[in-house]
XYZ file of C-alpha atoms in Angstrom:
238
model
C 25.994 13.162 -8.779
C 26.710 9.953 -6.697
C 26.405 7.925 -9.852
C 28.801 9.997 -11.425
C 31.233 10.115 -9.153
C 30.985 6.398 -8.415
C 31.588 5.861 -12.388
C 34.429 7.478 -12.623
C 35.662 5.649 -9.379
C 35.209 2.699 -11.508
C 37.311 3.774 -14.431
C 40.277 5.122 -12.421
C 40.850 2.270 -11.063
C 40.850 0.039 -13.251
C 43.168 2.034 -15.035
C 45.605 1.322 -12.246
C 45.049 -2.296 -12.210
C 45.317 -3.038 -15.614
C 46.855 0.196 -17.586
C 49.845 -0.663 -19.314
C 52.773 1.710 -19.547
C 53.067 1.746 -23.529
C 51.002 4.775 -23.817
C 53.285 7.724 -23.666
C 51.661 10.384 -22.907
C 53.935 11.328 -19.870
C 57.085 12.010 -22.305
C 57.810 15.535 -21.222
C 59.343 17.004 -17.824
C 56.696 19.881 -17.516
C 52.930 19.637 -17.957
C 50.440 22.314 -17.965
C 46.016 21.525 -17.249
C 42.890 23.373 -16.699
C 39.972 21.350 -15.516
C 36.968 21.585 -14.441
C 35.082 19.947 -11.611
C 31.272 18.646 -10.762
C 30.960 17.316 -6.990
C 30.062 17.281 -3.177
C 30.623 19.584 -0.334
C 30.376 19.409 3.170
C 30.101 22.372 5.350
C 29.606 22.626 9.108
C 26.521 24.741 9.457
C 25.760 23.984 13.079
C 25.711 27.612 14.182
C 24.095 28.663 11.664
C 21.548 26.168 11.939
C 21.273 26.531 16.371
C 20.398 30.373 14.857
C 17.711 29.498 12.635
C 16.318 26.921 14.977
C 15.635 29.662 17.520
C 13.319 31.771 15.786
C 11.551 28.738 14.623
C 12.826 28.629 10.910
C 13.596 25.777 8.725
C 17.576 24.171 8.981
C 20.396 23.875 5.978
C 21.327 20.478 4.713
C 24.727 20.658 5.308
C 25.990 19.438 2.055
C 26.120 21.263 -0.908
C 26.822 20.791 -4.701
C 29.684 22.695 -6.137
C 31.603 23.598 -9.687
C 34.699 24.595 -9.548
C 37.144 25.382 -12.436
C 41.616 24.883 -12.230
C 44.681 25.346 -13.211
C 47.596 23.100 -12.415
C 51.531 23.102 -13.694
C 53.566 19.845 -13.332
C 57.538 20.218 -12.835
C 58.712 16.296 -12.921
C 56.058 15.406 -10.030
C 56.297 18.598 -8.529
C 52.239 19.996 -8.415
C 51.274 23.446 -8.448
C 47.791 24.030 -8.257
C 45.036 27.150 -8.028
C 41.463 26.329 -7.580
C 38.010 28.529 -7.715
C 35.305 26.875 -6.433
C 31.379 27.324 -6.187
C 29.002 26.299 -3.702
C 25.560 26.401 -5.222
C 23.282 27.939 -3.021
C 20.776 26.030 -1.205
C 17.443 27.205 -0.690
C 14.826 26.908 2.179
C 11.015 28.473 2.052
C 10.185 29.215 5.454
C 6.620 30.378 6.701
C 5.284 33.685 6.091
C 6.547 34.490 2.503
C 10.000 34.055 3.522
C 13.298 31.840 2.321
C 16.778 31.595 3.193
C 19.511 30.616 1.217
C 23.705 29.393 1.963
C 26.470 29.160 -0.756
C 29.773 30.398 -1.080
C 32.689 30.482 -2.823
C 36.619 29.048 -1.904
C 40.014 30.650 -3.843
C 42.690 28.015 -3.050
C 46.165 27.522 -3.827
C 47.900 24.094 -3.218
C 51.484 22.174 -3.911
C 51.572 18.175 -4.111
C 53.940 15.909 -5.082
C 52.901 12.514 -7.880
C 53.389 9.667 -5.484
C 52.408 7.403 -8.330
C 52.971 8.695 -12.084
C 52.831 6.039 -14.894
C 52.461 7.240 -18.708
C 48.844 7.538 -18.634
C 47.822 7.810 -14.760
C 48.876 9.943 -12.250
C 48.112 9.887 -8.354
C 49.061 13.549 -6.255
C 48.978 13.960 -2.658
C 48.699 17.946 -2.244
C 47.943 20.537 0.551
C 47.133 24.431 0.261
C 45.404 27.367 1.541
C 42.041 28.836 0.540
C 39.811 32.185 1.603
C 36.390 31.161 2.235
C 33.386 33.423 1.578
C 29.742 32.140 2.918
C 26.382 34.545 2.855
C 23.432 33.483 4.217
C 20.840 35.434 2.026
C 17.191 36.072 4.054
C 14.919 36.740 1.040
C 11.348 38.197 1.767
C 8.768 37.095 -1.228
C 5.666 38.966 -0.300
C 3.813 40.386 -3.055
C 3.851 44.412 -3.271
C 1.433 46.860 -5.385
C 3.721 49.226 -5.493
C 7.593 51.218 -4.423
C 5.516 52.793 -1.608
C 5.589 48.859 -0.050
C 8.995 48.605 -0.429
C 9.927 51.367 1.181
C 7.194 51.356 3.921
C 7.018 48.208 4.960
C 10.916 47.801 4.752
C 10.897 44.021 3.421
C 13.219 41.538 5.272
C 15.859 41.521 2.635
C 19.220 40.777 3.942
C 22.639 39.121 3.880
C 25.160 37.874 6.334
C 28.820 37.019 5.196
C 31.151 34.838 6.541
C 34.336 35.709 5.896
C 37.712 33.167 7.093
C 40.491 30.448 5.603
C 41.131 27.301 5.590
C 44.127 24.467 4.985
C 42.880 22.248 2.570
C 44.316 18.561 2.373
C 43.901 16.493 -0.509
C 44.791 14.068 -2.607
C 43.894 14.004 -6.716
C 43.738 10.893 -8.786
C 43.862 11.150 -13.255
C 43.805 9.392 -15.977
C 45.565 11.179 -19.320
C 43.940 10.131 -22.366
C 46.098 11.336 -25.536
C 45.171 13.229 -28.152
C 46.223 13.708 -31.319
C 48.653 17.052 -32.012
C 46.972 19.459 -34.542
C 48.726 20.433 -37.797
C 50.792 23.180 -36.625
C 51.361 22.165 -32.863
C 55.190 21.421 -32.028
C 55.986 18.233 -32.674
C 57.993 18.096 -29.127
C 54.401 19.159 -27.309
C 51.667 16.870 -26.355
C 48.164 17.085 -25.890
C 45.905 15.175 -23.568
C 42.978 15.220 -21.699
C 42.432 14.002 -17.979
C 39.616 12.300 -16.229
C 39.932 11.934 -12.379
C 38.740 13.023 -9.111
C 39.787 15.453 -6.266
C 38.629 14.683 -2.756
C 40.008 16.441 0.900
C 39.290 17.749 3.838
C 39.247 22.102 4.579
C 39.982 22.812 8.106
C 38.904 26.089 8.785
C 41.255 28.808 10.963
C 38.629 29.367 13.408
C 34.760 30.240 13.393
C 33.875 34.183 12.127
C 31.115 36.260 13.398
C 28.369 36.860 10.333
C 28.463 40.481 9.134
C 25.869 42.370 8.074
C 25.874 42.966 4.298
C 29.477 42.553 4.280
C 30.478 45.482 6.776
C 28.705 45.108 9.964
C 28.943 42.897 13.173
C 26.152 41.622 14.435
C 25.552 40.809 18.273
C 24.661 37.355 19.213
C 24.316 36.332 15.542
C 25.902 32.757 14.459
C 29.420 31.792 13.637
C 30.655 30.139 10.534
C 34.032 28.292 9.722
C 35.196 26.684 6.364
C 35.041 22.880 8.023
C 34.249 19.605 5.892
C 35.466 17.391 3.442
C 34.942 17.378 -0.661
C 35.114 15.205 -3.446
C 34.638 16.371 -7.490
C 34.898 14.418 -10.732
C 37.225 16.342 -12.883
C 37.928 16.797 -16.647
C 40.238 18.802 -18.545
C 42.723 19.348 -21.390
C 46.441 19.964 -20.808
């Protein structure tokens, strides 16, 4: 991932210090992209974590890898963007046949301006708003013979959500490659693809209280807020 990332650092900017302008791939007033994204997450889990330190379990790292897939619509520089992202969960085994597991998922949408937009490279400051959704999964892996176990010995299966938003600041960075317009494509459309990055920061509206499997409060159980920054490689077609 870091390699990645780094590489595509590499290629973005020299883009900008040597691209030339003759490539016209920019030629139209409106543009319209999907991407998708590969990167790094990182989430404040320190309640969480104070939580699971208590009863003597095992902590979260607090970063995470995520995929995330978007949409975007260019008017002159104008950016309009919605975003669905991932966070993989992480998983911890803990003594006793037990593990624990974080992830997530964000729903954001964001406007941004192209502070820089040359033919073939493109540079947008944006901010938006996103819901947050984080479970913390307790997972109980002892063996059983039998339903009569289950049902018994009522295994420690369970899940806490964490449910809040979060203004997310950013800033995304492409390169447009053109391609080549198929056979019966308008002749006044073009095609491209982009290679870039999105990195920001979410700050979160507050800490929650876990719930429960979704619907109920629990007393003196940890708090959770959408707080950290983020960085993907992205590619897509537009």
């Amino acid at each position: 991932m870091k390699n990645l990332l780094i590489a595509v650092c590499f290629i973005l900017i020299s883009n900008l210090v040597f691209g030339q302008d003759s490539v016209q791939v920019l030629s139209k007033n409106t543009y319209f992209q999907a991407d998708l994204g590969l990167g790094y997450n990182s989430t404040d889990l320190g309640s969480i974590n104070a939580t699971l330190n208590d009863y003597g379990l095992r902590t979260f790292n607090e970063g995470s890898t995520t995929i995330s897939i978007a949409t975007s619509f260019y008017f002159n520089r104008i950016l309009i963007k919605n975003e669905l992202t991932w966070l993989i969960p992480r998983e911890v085994e803990q003594a006793g046949n037990l593990s624990t597991e974080f992830g997530g998922s964000m729903l954001g949408i964001g406007i941004g301006y192209a502070i820089i937009q040359k033919p073939a490279f493109r540079v947008t400051p944006y901010f938006g708003l996103s819901t947050y959704t984080g479970k913390l999964s307790f997972v109980d892996n002892a063996p059983v013979q039998g339903i009569d176990d289950i049902i018994d010995n009522r295994f420690r299966n369970a899940e806490v959500y964490f449910s809040n938003s979060a203004l997310d600041l950013g800033i995304q960075v492409e390169q447009l490659i053109e391609l080549r317009n198929r056979k019966w494509d308008c002749p006044q459309n073009s095609r491209f693809m982009t290679l870039g990055l999105r990195a920001g920061y979410n700050f979160g509206f507050g800490e929650t209280a876990g719930q429960y499997n979704g619907n109920q409060e629990l007393a003196n159980g940890p708090t959770h807020a959408k707080d950290g920054f983020y960085v993907k490689a992205i590619i897509g077609v537009g």
